[in-house]
Coordinates of C-alpha atoms in Angstrom, one line a residue:
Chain A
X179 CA -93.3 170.5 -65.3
X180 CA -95.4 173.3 -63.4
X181 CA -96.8 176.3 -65.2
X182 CA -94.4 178.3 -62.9
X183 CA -91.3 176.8 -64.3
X184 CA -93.3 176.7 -67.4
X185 CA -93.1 180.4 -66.7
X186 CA -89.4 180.6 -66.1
X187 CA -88.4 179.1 -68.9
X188 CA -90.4 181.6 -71.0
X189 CA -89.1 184.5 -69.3
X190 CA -85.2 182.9 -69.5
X191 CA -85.4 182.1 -73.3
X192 CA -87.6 185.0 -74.2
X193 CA -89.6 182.9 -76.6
X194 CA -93.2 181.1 -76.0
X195 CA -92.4 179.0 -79.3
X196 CA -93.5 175.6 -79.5
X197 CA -92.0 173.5 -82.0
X198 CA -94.7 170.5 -83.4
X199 CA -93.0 167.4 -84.6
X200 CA -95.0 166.6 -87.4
X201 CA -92.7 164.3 -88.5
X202 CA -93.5 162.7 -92.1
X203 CA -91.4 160.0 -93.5
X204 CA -92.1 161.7 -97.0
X205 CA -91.0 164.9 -96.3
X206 CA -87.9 164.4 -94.2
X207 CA -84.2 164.3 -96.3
X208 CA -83.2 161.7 -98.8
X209 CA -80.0 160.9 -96.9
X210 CA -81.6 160.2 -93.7
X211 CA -83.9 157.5 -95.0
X212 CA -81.1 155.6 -95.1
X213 CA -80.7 155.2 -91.8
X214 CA -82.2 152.8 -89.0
X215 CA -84.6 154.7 -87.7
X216 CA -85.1 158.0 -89.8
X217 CA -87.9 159.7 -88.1
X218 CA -85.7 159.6 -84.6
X219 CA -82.6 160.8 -86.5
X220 CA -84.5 163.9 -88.1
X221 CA -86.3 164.6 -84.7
X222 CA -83.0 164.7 -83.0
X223 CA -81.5 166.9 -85.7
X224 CA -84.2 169.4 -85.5
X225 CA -84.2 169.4 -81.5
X226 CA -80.7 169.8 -81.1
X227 CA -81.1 172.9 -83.9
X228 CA -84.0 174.6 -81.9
X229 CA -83.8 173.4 -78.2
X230 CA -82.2 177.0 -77.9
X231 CA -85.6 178.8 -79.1
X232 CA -88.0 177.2 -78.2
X233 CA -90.0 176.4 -74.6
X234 CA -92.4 173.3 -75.8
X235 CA -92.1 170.3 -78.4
X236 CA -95.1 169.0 -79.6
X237 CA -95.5 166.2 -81.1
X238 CA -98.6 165.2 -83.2
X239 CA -99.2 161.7 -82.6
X240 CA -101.0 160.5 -85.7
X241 CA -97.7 161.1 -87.6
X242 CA -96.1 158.3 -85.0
X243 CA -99.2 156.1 -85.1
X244 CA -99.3 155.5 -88.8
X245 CA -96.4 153.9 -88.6
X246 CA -97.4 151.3 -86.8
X247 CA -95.4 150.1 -83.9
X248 CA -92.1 151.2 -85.4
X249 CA -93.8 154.9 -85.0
X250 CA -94.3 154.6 -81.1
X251 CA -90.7 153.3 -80.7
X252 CA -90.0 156.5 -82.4
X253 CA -92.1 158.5 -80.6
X254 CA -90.8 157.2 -77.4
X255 CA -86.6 157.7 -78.3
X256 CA -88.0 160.8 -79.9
X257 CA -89.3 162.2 -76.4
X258 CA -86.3 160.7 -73.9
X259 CA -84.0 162.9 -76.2
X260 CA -86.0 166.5 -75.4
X261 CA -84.0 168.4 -72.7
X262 CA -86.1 167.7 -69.0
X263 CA -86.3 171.9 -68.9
X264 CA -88.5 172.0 -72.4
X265 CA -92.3 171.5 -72.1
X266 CA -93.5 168.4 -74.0
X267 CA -97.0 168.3 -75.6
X268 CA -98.6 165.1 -77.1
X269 CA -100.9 165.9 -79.4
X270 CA -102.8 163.5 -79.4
X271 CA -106.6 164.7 -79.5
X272 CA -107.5 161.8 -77.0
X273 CA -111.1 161.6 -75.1
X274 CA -113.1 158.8 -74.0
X275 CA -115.4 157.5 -71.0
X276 CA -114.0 157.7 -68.1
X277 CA -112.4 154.4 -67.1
X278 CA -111.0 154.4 -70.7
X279 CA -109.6 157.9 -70.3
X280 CA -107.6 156.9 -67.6
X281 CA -105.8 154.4 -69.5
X282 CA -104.9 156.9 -72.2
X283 CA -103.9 158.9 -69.2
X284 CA -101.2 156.0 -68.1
X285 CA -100.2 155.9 -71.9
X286 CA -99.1 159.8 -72.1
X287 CA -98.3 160.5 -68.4
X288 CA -96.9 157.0 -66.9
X289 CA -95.9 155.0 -69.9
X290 CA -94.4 158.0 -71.8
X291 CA -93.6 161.2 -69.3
X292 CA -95.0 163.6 -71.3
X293 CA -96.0 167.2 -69.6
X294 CA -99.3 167.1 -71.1
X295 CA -101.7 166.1 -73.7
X296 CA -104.5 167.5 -75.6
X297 CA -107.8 166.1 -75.2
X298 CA -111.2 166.4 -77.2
X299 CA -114.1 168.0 -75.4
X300 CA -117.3 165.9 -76.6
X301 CA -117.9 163.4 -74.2
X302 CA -117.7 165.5 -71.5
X303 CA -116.4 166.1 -67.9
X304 CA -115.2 162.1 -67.1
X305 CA -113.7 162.2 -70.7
X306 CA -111.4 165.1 -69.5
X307 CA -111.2 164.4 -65.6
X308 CA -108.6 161.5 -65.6
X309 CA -106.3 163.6 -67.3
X310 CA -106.5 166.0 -64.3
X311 CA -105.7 164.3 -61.6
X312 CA -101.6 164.2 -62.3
X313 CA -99.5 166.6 -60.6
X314 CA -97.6 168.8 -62.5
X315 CA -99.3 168.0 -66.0
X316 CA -101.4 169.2 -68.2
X317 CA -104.3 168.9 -70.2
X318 CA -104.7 170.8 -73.5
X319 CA -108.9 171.0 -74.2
X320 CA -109.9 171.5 -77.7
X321 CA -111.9 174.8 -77.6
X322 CA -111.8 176.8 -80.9
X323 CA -109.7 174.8 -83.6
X324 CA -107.4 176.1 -86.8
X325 CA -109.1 173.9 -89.0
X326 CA -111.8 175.0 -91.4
X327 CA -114.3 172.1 -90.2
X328 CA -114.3 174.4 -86.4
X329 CA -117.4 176.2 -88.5
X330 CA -119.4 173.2 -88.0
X331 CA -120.4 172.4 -84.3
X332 CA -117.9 175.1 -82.6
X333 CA -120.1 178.3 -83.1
X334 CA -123.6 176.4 -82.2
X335 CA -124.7 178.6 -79.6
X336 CA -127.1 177.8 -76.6
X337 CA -131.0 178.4 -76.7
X338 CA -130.1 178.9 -72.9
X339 CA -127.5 180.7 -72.1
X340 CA -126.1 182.4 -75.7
X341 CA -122.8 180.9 -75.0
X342 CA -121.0 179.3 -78.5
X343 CA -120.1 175.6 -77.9
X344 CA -116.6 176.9 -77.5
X345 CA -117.3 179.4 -74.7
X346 CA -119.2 176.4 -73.0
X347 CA -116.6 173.9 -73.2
X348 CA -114.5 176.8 -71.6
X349 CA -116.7 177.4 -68.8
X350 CA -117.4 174.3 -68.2
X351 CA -114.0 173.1 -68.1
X352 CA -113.0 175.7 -65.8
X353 CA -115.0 174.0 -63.3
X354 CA -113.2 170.6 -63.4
X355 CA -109.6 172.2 -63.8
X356 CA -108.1 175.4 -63.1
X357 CA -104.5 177.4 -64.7
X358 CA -102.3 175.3 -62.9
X359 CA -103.2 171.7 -64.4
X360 CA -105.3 173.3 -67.9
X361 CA -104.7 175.0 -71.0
X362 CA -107.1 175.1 -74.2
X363 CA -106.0 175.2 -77.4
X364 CA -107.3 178.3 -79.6
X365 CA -106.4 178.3 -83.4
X366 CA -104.2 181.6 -84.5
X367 CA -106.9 181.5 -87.6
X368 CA -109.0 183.3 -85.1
X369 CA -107.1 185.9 -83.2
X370 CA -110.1 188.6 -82.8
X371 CA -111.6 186.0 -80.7
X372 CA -108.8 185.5 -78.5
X373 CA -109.8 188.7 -76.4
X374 CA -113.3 187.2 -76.1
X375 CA -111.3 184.1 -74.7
X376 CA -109.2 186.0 -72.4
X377 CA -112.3 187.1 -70.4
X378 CA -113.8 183.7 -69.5
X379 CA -109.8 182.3 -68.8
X380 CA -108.0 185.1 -68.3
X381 CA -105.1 182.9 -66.3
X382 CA -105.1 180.0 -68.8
X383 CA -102.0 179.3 -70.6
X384 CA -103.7 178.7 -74.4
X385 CA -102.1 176.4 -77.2
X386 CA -101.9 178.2 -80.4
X387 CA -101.5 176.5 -83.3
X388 CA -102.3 178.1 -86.8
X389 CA -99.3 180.7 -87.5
X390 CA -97.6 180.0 -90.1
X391 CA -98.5 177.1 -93.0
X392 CA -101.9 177.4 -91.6
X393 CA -102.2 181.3 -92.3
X394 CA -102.0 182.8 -88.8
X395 CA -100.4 186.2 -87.6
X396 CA -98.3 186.0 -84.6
X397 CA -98.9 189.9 -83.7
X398 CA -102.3 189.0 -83.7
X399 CA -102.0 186.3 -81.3
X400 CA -100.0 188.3 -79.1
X401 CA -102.0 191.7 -78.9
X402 CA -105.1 189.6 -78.3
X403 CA -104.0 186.5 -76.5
X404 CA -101.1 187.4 -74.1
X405 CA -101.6 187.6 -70.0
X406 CA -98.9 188.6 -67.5
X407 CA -97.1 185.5 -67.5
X408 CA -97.3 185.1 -71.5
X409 CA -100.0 182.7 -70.9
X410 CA -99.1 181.6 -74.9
X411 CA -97.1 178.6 -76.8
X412 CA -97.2 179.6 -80.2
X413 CA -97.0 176.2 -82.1
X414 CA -95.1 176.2 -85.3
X415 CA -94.3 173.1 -87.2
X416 CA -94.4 172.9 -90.8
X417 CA -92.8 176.6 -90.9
X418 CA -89.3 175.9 -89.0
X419 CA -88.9 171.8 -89.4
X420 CA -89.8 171.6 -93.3
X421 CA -88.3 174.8 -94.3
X422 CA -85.3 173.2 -96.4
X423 CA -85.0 169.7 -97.1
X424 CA -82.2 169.4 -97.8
X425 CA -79.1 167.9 -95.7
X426 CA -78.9 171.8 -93.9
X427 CA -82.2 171.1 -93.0
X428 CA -81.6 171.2 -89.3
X429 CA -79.6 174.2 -89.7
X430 CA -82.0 176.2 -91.6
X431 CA -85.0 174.7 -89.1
X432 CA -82.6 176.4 -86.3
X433 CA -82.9 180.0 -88.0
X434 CA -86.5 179.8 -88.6
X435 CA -86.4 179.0 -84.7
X436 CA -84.3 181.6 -84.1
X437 CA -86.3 184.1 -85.7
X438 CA -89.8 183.5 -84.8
X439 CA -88.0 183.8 -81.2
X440 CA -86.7 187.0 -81.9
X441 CA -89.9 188.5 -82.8
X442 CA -91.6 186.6 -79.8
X443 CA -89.4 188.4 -77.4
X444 CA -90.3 191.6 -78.8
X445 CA -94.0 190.7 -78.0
X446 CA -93.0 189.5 -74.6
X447 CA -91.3 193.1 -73.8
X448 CA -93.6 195.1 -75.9
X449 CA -96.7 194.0 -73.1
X450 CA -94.0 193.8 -70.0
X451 CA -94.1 190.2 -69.3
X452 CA -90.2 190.8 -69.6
Chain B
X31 CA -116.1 144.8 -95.5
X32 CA -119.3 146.7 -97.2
X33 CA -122.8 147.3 -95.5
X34 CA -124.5 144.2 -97.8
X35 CA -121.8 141.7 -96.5
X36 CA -122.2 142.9 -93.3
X37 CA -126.2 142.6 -93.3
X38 CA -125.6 139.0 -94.5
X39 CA -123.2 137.8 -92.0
X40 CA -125.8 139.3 -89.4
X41 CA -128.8 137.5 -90.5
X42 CA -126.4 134.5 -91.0
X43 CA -125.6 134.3 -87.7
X44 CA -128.8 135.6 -86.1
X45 CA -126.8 138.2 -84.5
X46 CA -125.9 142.0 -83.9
X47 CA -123.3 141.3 -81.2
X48 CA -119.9 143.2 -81.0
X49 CA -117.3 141.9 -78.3
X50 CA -115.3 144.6 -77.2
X51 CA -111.5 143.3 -76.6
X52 CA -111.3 146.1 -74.0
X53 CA -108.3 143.7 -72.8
X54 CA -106.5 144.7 -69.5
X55 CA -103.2 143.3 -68.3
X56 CA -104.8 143.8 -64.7
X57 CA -107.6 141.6 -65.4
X58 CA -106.4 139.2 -67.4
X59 CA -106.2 135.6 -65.7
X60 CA -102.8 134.4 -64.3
X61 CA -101.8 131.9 -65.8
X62 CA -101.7 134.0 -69.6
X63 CA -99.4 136.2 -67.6
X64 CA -96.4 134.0 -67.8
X65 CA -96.7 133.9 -72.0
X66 CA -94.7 136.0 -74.0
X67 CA -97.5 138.4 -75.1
X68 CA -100.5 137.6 -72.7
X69 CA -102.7 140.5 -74.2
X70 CA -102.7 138.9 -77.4
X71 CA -102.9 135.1 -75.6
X72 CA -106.2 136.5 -74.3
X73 CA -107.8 137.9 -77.1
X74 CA -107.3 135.0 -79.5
X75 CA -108.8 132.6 -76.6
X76 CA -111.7 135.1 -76.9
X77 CA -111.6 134.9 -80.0
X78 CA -111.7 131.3 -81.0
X79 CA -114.5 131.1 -78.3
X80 CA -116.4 133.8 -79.1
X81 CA -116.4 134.0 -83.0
X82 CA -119.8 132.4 -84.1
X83 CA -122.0 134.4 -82.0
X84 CA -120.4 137.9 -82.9
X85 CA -120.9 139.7 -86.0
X86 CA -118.1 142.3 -85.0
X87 CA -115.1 142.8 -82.8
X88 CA -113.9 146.3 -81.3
X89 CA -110.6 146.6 -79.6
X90 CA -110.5 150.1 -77.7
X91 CA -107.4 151.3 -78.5
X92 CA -106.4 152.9 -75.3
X93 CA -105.9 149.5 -73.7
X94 CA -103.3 148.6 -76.2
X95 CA -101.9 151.8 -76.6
X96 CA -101.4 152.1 -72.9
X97 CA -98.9 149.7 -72.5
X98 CA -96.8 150.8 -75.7
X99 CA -95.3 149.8 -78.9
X100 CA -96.0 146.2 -77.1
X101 CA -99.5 147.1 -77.1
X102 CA -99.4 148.3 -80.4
X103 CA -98.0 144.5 -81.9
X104 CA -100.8 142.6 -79.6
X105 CA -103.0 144.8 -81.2
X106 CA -101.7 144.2 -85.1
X107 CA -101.5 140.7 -84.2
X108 CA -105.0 140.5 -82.4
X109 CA -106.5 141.7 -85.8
X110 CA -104.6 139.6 -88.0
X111 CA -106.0 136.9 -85.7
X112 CA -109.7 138.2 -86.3
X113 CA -111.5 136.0 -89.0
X114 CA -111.9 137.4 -92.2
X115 CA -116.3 137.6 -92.4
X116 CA -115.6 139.6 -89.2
X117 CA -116.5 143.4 -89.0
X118 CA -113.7 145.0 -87.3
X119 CA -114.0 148.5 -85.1
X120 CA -111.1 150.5 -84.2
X121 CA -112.3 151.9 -81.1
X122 CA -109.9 154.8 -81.3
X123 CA -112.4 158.2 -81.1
X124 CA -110.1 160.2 -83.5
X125 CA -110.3 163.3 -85.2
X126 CA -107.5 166.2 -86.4
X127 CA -107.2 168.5 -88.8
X128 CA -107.5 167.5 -92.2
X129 CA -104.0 166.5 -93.2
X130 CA -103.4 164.9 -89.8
X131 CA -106.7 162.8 -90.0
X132 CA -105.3 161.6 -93.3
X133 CA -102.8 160.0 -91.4
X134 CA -105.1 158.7 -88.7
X135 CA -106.9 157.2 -91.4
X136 CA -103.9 155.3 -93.1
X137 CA -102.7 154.3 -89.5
X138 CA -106.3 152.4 -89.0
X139 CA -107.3 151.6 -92.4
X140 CA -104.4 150.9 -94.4
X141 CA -101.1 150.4 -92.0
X142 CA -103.7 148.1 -89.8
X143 CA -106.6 147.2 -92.1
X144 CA -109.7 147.5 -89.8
X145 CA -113.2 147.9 -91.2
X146 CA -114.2 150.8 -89.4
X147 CA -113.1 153.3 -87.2
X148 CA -114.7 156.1 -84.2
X149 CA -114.0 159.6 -84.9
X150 CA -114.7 162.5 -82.5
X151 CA -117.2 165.2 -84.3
X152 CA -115.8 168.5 -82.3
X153 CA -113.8 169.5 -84.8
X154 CA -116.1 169.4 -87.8
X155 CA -115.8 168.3 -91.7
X156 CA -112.2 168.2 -92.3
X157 CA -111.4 166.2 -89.5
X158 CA -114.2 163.1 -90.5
X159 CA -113.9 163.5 -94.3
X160 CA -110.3 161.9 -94.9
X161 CA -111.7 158.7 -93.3
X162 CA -114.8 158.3 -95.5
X163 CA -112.8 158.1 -98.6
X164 CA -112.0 154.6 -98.4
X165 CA -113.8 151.7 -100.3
X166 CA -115.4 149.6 -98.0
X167 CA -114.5 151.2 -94.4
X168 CA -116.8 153.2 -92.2
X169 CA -116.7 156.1 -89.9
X170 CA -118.6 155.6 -86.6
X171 CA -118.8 159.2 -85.6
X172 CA -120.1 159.9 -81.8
X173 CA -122.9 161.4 -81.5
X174 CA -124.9 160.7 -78.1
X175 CA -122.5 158.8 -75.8
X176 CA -123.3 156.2 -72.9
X177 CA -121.2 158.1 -70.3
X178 CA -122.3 160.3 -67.5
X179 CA -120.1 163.2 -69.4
X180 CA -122.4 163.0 -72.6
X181 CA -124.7 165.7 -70.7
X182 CA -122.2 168.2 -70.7
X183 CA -122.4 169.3 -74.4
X184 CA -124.3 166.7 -76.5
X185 CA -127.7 168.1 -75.0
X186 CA -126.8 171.8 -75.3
X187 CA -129.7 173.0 -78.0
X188 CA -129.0 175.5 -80.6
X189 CA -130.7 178.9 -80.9
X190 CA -131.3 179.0 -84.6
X191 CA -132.2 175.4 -85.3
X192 CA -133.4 173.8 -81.8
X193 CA -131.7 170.7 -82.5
X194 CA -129.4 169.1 -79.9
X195 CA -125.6 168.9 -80.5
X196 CA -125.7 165.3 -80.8
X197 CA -128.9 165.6 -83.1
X198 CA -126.8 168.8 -85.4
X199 CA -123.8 166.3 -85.7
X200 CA -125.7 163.2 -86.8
X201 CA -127.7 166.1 -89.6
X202 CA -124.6 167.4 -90.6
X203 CA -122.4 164.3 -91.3
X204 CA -124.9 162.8 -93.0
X205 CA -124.5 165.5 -95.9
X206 CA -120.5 164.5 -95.5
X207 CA -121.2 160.4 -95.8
X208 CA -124.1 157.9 -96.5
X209 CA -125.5 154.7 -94.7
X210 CA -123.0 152.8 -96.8
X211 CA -119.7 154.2 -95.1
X212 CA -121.3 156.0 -91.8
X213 CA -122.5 154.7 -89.0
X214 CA -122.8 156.3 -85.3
X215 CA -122.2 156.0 -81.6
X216 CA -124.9 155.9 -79.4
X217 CA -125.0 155.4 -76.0
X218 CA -127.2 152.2 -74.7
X219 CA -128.1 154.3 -71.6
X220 CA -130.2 156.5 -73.6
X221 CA -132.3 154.2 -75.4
X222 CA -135.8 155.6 -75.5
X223 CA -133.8 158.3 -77.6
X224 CA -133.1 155.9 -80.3
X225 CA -136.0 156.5 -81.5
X226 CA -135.3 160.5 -82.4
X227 CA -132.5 159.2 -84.0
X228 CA -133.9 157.1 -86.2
X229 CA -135.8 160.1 -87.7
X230 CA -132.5 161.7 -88.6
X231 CA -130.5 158.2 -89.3
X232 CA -133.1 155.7 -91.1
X233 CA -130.5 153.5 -92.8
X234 CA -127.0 154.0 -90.8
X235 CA -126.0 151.3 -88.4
X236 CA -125.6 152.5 -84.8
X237 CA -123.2 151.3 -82.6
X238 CA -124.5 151.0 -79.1
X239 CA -122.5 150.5 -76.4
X240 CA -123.4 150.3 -72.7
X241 CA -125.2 147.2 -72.7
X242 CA -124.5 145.5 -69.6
X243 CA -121.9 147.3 -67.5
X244 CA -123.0 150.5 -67.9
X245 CA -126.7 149.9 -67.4
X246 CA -128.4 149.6 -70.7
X247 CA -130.9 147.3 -71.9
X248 CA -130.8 145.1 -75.0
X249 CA -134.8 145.1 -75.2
X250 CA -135.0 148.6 -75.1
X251 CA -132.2 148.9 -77.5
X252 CA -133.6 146.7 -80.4
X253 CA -137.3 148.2 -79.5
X254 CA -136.5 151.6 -80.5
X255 CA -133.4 150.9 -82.8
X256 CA -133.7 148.2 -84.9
X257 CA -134.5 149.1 -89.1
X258 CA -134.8 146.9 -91.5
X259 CA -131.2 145.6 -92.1
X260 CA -131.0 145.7 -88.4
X261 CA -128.9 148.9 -88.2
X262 CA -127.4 147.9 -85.0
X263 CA -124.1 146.7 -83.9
X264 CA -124.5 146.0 -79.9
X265 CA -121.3 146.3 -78.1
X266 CA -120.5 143.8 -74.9
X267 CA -116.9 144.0 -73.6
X268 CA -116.6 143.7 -69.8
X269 CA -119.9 141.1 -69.5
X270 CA -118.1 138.9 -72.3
X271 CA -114.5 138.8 -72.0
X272 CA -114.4 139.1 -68.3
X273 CA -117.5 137.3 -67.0
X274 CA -114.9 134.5 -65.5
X275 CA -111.0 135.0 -64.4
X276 CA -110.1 131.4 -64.2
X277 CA -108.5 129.6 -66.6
X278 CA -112.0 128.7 -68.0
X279 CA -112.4 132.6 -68.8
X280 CA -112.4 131.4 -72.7
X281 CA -115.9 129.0 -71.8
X282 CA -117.4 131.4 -70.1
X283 CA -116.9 134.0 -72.5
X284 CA -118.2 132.0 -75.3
X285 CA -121.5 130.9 -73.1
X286 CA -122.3 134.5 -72.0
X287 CA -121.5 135.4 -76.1
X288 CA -124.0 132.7 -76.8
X289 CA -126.3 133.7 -74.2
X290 CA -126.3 137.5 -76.2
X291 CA -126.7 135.6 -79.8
X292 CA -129.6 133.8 -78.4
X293 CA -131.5 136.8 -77.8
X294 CA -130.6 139.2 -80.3
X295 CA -132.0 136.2 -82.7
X296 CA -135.5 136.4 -80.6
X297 CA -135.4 140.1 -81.6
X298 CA -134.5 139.5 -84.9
X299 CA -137.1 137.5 -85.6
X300 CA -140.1 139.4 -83.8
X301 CA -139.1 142.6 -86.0
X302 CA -139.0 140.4 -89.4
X303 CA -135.4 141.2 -90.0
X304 CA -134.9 137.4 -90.4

């Protein structure tokens, strides 16, 4: 998919929600353990629930992984059964020298057809540049995490140039990749610095995770983060596919949907995207 | 495995050598391509010819992952294969949030049960700490990488401190972890840096890769590297396991392994760890 339909689909739906697949084999429903292959049954419950709300599924891939081969089989029903028009996200935090970056880039992109990945910044431009050389995907850069551990190394900031180690990997990036094949991901945690962020990728579409379990405001995402065409997936995952577990779990993961949607749309009127 | 068994094995084998099964369905020779699971045909060859001159073995997990859940069995299988007194490196470069690392953790060190496993330091404390709470495994955190990318944000010097990223990251894990379940990456290419990093790292094994290959120098490498215990794990992958595509790959292999062994004992010996 191309950030234009990307577009399209946001305007159409009037959501930029992004639905993460976090899908733990503890925390899904008694009944559906029962079953052949559980994780696929609850993912396909909870897509066909949302599909209607949403614009992106993303799935985090350690969930899959740990799992052991059984996981990828999952992961791979799991993503033929998401509707060609959604926007599929692997989460999968991938990064490594070049030659072996380009293998992880056949595992997402050929392999699997995912839209796009998300990829860790350290080792740098041939780390990241595989990635970029697909038409019509995306990669996701790690810039400014959620997690409380983005303290650490993500707010170092140059003897040379006073840029933070996230405003670098920004910059920086922006020379290898530009709106149409490039996102970063910025946690909600931090929405005061999502103006900051605008200014050095003002065109970037940005991958928020953060709102909900992890303590982030949407309006706060919005009034800072959102460009012209949105420019924002809003990830939610434990907040709409864990909020009841029991068998109306998919139903209730459908309202949740439905209602972070409905206050998206406001957002998405409220700064005349539609 | 602990850091005692794996200092003995070392100075039982007069070796520091880790074979990389970086194994690629491209290269592999011919006639393994007619088997029913040539990846894993391949490594056990390796393997069996290999074995007494190697003190460790490190799949890169994108070459498995790359081709699937297939990929994932020749990998399960492939360590299943790997003898016991073996030190065994998921070369997988993960990293998450806290709760999702968990998971990476139990993929690598409990649903697969390798010894050790790279993380990615960008996302700081929470993302290496689920990892370092298992008995007997190790975290190989990056910190100065062999690629050309490294010099995009390893070198980038802090304001406040005036230590390097790669030198803040090796600082700050070490108040996370301890020699005895952390080791790190560092790039062979860089050698005459070693030396730096021993100032921060006395007592942690580095894994160096980019011997051969990439360009770097074994001499130079146990020169400036080499502690006591030895402290290094020296990764070959492509000068090993692809030195010969016929169908005497498995000979080869096993001289050029030799070949490694043989000096790693000279150095060894001249810097009184044996």
């Amino acid at each position: 998919m191309n950030r234009q339909e990307l577009v399209a689909h946001i305007k159409a739906k009037k959501s930029f929600l992004c639905v993460g697949l976090d899908t733990d084999i503890e925390k899904i429903p008694n009944h559906l353990k029962e079953t052949e292959d559980p994780i696929y049954e609850f993912n396909k419950a909870i897509i066909d629930a949302t599909k209607d709300y949403c614009v992106a599924y993303k799935p985090n891939i350690a969930f899959y992984e740990s799992l052991g081969s059984k996981g990828w089989s999952s992961l791979e029903k799991t993503l033929n059964y998401i509707p060609k028009d959604i926007f599929t996200i692997a989460d999968a935090k991938r990064g490594d020298i070049g030659n072996t970056s380009k293998l992880y880039a056949r595992a997402f992109f050929e392999q699997m057809d995912f839209d796009s990945i998300t990829v860790a910044p350290y080792m740098g431009s041939d780390s990241v540049l595989p990635f970029l050389s697909y038409e019509n995907k995306f990669v996701i850069l790690l810039a400014l995490t959620s997690n409380e551990g983005a303290l650490d190394f993500q707010f170092m900031t140059s003897n040379s140039t006073g840029l933070k180690l996230y405003e670098k990997v920004i910059e920086k990036a922006s020379t290898w990749g530009n709106p149409e094949n490039l996102m970063f991901v910025v946690g909600a945690t931090r929405p005061e610095m999502l103006k900051n962020i605008r200014k050095l990728a003002p065109d970037n579409f940005l991958l928020v995770p953060g709102v909900g379990a992890q303590g982030g405001s949407l309006e706060g995402v919005a009034m800072n983060g959102m460009n012209k065409d949105c420019g924002l997936l809003v990830n939610s995952s434990r907040g709409v596919i864990y909020a009841d577990q029991s068998e109306s779990f998919a139903t209730v993961a459908g309202e949740k949907a439905k209602e972070l949607q409905q206050e998206m749309e406001g957002y998405l009127k409220k700064f005349g995207v539609i």
